[in-house]
mmCIF file of C-alpha atoms in Angstrom:
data_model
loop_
_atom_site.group_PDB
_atom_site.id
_atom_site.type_symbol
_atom_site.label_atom_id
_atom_site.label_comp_id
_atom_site.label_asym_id
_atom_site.label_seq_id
_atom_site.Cartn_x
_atom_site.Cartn_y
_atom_site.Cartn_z
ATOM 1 C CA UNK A 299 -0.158 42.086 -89.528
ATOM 2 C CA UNK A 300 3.525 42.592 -88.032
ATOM 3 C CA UNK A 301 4.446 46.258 -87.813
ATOM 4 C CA UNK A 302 7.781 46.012 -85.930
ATOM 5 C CA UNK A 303 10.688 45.577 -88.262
ATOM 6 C CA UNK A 304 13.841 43.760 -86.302
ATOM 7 C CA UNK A 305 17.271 43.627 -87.313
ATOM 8 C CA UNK A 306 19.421 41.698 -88.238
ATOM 9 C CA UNK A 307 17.206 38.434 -88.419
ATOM 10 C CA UNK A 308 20.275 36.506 -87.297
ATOM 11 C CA UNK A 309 23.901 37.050 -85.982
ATOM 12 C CA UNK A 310 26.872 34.653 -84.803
ATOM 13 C CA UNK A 311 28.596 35.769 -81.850
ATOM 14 C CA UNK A 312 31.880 35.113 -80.528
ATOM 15 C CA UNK A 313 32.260 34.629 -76.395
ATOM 16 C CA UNK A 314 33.389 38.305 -75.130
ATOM 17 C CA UNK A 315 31.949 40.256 -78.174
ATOM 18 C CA UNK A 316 29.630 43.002 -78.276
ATOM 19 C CA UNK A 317 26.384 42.596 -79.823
ATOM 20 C CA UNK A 318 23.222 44.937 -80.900
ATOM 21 C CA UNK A 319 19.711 44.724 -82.175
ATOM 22 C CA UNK A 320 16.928 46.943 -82.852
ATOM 23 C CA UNK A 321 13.552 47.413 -83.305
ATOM 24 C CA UNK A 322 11.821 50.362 -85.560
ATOM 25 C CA UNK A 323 7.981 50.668 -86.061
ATOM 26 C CA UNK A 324 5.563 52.400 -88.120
ATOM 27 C CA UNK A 325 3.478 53.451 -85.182
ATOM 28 C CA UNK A 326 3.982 54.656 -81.704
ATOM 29 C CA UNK A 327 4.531 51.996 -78.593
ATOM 30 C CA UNK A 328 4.102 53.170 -75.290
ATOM 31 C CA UNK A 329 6.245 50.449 -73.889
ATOM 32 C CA UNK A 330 8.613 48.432 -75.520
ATOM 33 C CA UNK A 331 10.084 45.203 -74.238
ATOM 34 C CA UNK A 332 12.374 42.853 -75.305
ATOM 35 C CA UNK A 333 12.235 38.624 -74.501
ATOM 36 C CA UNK A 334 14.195 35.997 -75.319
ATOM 37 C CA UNK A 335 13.349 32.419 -75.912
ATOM 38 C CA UNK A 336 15.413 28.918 -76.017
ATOM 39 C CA UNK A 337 13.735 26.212 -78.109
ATOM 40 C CA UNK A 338 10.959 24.626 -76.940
ATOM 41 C CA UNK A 339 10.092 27.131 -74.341
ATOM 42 C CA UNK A 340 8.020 30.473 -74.573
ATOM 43 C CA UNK A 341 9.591 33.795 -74.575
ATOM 44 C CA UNK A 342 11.156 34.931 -71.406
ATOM 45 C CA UNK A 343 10.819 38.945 -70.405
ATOM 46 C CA UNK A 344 14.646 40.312 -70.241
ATOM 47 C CA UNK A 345 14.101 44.216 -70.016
ATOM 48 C CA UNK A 346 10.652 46.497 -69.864
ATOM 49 C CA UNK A 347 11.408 50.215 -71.420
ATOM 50 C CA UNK A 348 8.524 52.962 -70.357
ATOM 51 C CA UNK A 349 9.249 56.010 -70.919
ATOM 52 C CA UNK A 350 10.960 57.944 -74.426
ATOM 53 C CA UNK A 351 14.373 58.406 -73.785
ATOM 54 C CA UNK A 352 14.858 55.863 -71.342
ATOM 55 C CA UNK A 353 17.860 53.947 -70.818
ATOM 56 C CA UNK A 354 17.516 50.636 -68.821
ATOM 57 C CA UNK A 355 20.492 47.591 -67.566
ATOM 58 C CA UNK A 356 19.665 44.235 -66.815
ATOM 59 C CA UNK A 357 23.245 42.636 -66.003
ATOM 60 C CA UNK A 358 25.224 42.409 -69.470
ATOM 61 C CA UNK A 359 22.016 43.844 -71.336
ATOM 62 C CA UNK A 360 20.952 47.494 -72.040
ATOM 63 C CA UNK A 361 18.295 48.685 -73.597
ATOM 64 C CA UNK A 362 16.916 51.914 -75.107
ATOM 65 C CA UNK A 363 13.479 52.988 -76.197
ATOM 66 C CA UNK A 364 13.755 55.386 -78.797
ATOM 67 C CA UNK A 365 12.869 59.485 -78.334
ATOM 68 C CA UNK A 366 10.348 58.854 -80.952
ATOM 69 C CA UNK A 367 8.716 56.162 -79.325
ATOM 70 C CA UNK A 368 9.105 54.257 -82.969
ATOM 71 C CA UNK A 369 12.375 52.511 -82.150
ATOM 72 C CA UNK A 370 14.129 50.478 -79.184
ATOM 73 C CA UNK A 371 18.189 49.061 -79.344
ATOM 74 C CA UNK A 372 19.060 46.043 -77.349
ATOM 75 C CA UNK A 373 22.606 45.627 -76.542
ATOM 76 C CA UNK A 374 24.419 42.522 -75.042
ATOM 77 C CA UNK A 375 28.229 42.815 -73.867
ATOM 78 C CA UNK A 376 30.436 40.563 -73.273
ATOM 79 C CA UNK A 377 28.858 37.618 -75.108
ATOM 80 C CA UNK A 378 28.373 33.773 -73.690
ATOM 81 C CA UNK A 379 27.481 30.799 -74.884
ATOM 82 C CA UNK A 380 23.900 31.121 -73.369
ATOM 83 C CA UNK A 381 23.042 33.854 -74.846
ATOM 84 C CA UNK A 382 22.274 31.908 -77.204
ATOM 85 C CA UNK A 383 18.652 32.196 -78.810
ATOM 86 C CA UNK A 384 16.019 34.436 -80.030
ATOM 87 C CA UNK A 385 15.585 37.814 -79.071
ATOM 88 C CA UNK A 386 12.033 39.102 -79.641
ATOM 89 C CA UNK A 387 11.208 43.094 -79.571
ATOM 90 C CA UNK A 388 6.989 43.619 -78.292
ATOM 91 C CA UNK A 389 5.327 47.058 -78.458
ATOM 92 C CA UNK A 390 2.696 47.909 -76.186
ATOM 93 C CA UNK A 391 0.301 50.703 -76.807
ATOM 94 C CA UNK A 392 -0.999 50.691 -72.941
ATOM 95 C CA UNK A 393 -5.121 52.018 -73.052
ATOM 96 C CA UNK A 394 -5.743 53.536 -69.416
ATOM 97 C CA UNK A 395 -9.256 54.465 -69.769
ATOM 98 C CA UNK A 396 -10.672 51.050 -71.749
ATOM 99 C CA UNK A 397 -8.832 47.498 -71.112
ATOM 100 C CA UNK A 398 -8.264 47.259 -74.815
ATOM 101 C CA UNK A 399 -5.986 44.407 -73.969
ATOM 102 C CA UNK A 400 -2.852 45.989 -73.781
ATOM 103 C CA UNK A 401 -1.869 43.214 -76.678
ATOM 104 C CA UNK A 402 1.816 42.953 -77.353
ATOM 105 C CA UNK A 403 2.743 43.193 -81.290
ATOM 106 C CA UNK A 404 6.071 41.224 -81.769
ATOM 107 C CA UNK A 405 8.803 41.584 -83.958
ATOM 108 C CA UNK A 406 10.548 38.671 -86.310
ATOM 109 C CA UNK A 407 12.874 37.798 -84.056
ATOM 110 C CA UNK A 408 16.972 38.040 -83.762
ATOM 111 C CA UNK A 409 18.509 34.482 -83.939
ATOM 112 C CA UNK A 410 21.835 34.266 -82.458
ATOM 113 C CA UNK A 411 24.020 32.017 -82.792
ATOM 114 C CA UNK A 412 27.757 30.611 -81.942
ATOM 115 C CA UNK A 413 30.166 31.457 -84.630
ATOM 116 C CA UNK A 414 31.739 27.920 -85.550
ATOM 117 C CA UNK B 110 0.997 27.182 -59.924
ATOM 118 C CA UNK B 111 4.394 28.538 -60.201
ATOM 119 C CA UNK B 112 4.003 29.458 -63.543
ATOM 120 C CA UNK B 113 1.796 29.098 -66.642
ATOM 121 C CA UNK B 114 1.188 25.622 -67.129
ATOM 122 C CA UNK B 115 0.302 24.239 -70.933
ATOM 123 C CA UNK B 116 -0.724 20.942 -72.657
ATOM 124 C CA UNK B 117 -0.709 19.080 -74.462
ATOM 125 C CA UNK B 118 3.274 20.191 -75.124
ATOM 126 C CA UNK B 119 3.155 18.288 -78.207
ATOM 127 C CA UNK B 120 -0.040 17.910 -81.036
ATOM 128 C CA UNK B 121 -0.617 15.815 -83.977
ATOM 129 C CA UNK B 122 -3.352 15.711 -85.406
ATOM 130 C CA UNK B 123 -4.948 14.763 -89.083
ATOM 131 C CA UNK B 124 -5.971 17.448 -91.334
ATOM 132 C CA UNK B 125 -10.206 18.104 -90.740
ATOM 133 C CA UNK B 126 -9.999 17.089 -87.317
ATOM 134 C CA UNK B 127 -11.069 19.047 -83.822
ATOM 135 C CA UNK B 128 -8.265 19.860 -81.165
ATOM 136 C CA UNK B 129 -8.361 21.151 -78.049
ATOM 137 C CA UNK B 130 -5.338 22.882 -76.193
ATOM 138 C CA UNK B 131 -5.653 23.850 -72.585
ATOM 139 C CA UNK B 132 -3.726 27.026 -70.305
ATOM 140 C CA UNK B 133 -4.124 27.034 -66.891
ATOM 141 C CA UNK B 134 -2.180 30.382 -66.021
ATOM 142 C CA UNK B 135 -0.222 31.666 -62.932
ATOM 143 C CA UNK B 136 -2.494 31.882 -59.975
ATOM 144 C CA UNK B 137 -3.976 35.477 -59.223
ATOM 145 C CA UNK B 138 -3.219 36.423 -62.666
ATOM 146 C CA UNK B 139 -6.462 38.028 -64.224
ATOM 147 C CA UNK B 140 -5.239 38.651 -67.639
ATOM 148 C CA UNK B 141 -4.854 35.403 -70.171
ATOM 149 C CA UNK B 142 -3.877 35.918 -73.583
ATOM 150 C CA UNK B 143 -3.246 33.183 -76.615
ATOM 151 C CA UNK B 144 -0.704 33.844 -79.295
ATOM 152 C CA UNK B 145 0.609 31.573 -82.418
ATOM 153 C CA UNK B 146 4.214 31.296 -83.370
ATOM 154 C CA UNK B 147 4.600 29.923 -86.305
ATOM 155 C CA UNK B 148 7.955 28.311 -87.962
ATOM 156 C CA UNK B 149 10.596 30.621 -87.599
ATOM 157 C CA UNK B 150 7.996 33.752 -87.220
ATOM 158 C CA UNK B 151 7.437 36.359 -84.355
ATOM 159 C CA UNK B 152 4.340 35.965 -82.226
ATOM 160 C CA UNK B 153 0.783 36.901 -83.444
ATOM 161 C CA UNK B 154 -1.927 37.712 -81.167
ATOM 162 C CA UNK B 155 -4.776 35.431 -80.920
ATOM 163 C CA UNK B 156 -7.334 36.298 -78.214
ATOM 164 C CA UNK B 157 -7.565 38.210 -74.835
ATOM 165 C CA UNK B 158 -9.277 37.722 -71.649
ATOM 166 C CA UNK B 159 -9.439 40.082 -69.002
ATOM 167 C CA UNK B 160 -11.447 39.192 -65.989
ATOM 168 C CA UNK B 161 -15.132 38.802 -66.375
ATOM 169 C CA UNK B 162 -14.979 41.184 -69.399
ATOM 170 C CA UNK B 163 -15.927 40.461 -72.836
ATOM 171 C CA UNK B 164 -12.727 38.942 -74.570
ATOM 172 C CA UNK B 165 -10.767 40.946 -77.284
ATOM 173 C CA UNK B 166 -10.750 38.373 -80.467
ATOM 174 C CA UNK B 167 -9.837 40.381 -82.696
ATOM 175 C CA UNK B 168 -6.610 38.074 -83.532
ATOM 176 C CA UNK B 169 -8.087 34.761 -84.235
ATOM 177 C CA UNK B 170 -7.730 34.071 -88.074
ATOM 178 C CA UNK B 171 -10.984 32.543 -88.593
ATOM 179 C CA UNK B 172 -14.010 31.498 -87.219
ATOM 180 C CA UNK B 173 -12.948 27.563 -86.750
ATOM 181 C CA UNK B 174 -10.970 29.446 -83.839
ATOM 182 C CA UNK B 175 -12.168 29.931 -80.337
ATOM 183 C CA UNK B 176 -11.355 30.130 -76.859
ATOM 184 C CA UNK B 177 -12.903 30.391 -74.018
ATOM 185 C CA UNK B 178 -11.816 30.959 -69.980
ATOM 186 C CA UNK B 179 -13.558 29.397 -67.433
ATOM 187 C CA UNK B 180 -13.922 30.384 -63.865
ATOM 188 C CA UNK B 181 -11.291 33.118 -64.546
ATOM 189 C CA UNK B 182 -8.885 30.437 -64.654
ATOM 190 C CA UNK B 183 -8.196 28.034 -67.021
ATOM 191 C CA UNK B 184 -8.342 28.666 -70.581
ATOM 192 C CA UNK B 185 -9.183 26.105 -73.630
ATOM 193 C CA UNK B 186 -8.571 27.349 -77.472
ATOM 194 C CA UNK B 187 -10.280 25.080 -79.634
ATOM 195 C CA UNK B 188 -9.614 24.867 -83.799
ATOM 196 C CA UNK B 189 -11.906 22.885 -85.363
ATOM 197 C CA UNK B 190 -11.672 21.393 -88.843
ATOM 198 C CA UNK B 191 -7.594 21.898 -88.704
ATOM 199 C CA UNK B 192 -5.915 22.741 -91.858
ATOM 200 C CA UNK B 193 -2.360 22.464 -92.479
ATOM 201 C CA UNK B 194 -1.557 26.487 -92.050
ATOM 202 C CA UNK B 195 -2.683 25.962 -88.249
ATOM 203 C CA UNK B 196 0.417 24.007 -87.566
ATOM 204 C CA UNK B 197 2.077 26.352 -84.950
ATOM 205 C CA UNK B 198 3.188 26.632 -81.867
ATOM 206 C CA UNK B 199 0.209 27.551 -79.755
ATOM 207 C CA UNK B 200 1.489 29.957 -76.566
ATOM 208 C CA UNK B 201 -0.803 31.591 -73.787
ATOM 209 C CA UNK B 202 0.282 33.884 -71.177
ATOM 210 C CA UNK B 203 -0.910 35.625 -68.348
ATOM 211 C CA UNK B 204 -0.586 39.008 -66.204
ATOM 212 C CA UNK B 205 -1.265 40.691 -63.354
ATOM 213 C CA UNK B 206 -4.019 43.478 -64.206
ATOM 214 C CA UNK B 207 -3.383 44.538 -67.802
ATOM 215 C CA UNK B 208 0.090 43.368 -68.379
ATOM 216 C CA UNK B 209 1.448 47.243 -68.877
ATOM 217 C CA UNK B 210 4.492 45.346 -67.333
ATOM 218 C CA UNK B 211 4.756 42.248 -70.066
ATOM 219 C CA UNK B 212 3.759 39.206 -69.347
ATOM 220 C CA UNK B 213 4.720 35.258 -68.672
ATOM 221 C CA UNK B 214 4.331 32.831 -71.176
ATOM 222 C CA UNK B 215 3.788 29.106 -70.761
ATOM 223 C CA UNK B 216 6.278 26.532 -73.259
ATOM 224 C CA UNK B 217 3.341 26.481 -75.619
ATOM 225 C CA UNK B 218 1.587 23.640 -77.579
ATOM 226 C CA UNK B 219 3.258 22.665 -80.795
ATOM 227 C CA UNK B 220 0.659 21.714 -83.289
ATOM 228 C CA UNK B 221 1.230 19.679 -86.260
ATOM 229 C CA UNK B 222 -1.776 19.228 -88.890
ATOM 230 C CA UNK B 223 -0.551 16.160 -91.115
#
């Protein structure tokens, strides 16, 4: 079943706002990543994180992946309208030795949305 | 193709009844991997294929799923006897190698089991 617990599940943004979500697991994630999707299309990859520590910019979006390796924090600044959507958190445990899929376990999903 | 390519985009189908969805993933790509989305829920892993290795299918739910890559190329998952908790959206994926960088996803299939 799902082990990544996101948060919030949704938030309304205002244009030029700061927002931030994040991502804590029970287990450990060698790689962390965080997409976003627009209805009716499949997730799109916005930032990779590899290593614990690391700190990583993608335009208005930073990321973290936690020291643990149990958490990640996805920050947007400076809000616009098409940001827009669901944000999705994926953990990767990444098997060097055995292709053991490198499967991606998802979180629930941020919706954001415009304030009215 | 220019990027992973599903159909059909859109499913209905009556309860008991066989379907069929097809991926045919970015050229080159030797990973292909099937996940289901459903309403308002995070993605949950399905099956993996990984060149001419055994697939992992240790996600599917049941055994009226299966899947199956031919070629190396195109993928079909097929649910037979469909049941109202398969009505999902259906998305596949694919990587270079073993996606340690993420992957792309196609739009998916919607399926609706009336």
């Amino acid at each position: 079943g799902q082990q990544l617990n996101q948060s919030p599940q949704s938030m309304f943004i205002q244009e030029g706002e700061d927002v931030s979500m994040n991502c804590t697991s029970s287990s450990i994630f060698n790689t962390w990543l965080w997409y976003k999707q627009d209805p009716g299309e499949g997730p799109v990859l916005l930032i990779a994180l590899y290593k614990a520590g690391e700190l990583t910019s993608n335009g208005r979006l930073t990321a973290q992946f936690g020291i643990t390796r149990k958490d990640s924090f996805l920050n947007i600044s400076a809000s616009i309208p098409s940001d827009v959507g669901i944000y999705f958190c994926a953990g990767q445990k990444v098997f060097w030795v055995k292709a053991a899929g490198n499967k991606l376990t998802f979180g629930g999903g941020t919706r954001v949305l415009v304030k009215p | 193709g220019a990027g992973v390519s599903q159909s059909p985009s859109n499913k209905v189908t009556e309860k008991g009844k066989d379907v069929e969805l097809r991926c045919d993933p970015i050229s080159g790509h030797t990973a292909l991997y099937w996940y289901r989305q459903s309403l308002g829920q995070g993605l949950e892993f399905l099956i993996y294929f990984q060149g001419n290795s055994a697939p992992d299918k240790s996600g599917l739910p049941s055994d009226r799923f299966s899947a199956e890559r031919t070629g190396g190329s195109v993928s079909t998952l097929t649910i037979q006897r469909t049941q109202q908790e398969d009505s999902a959206v259906y998305l596949c994926a694919s990587s270079r190698n073993r996606g340690w960088r993420g992957y792309t996803f196609g739009s998916g299939t919607r399926l609706t089991v009336v």
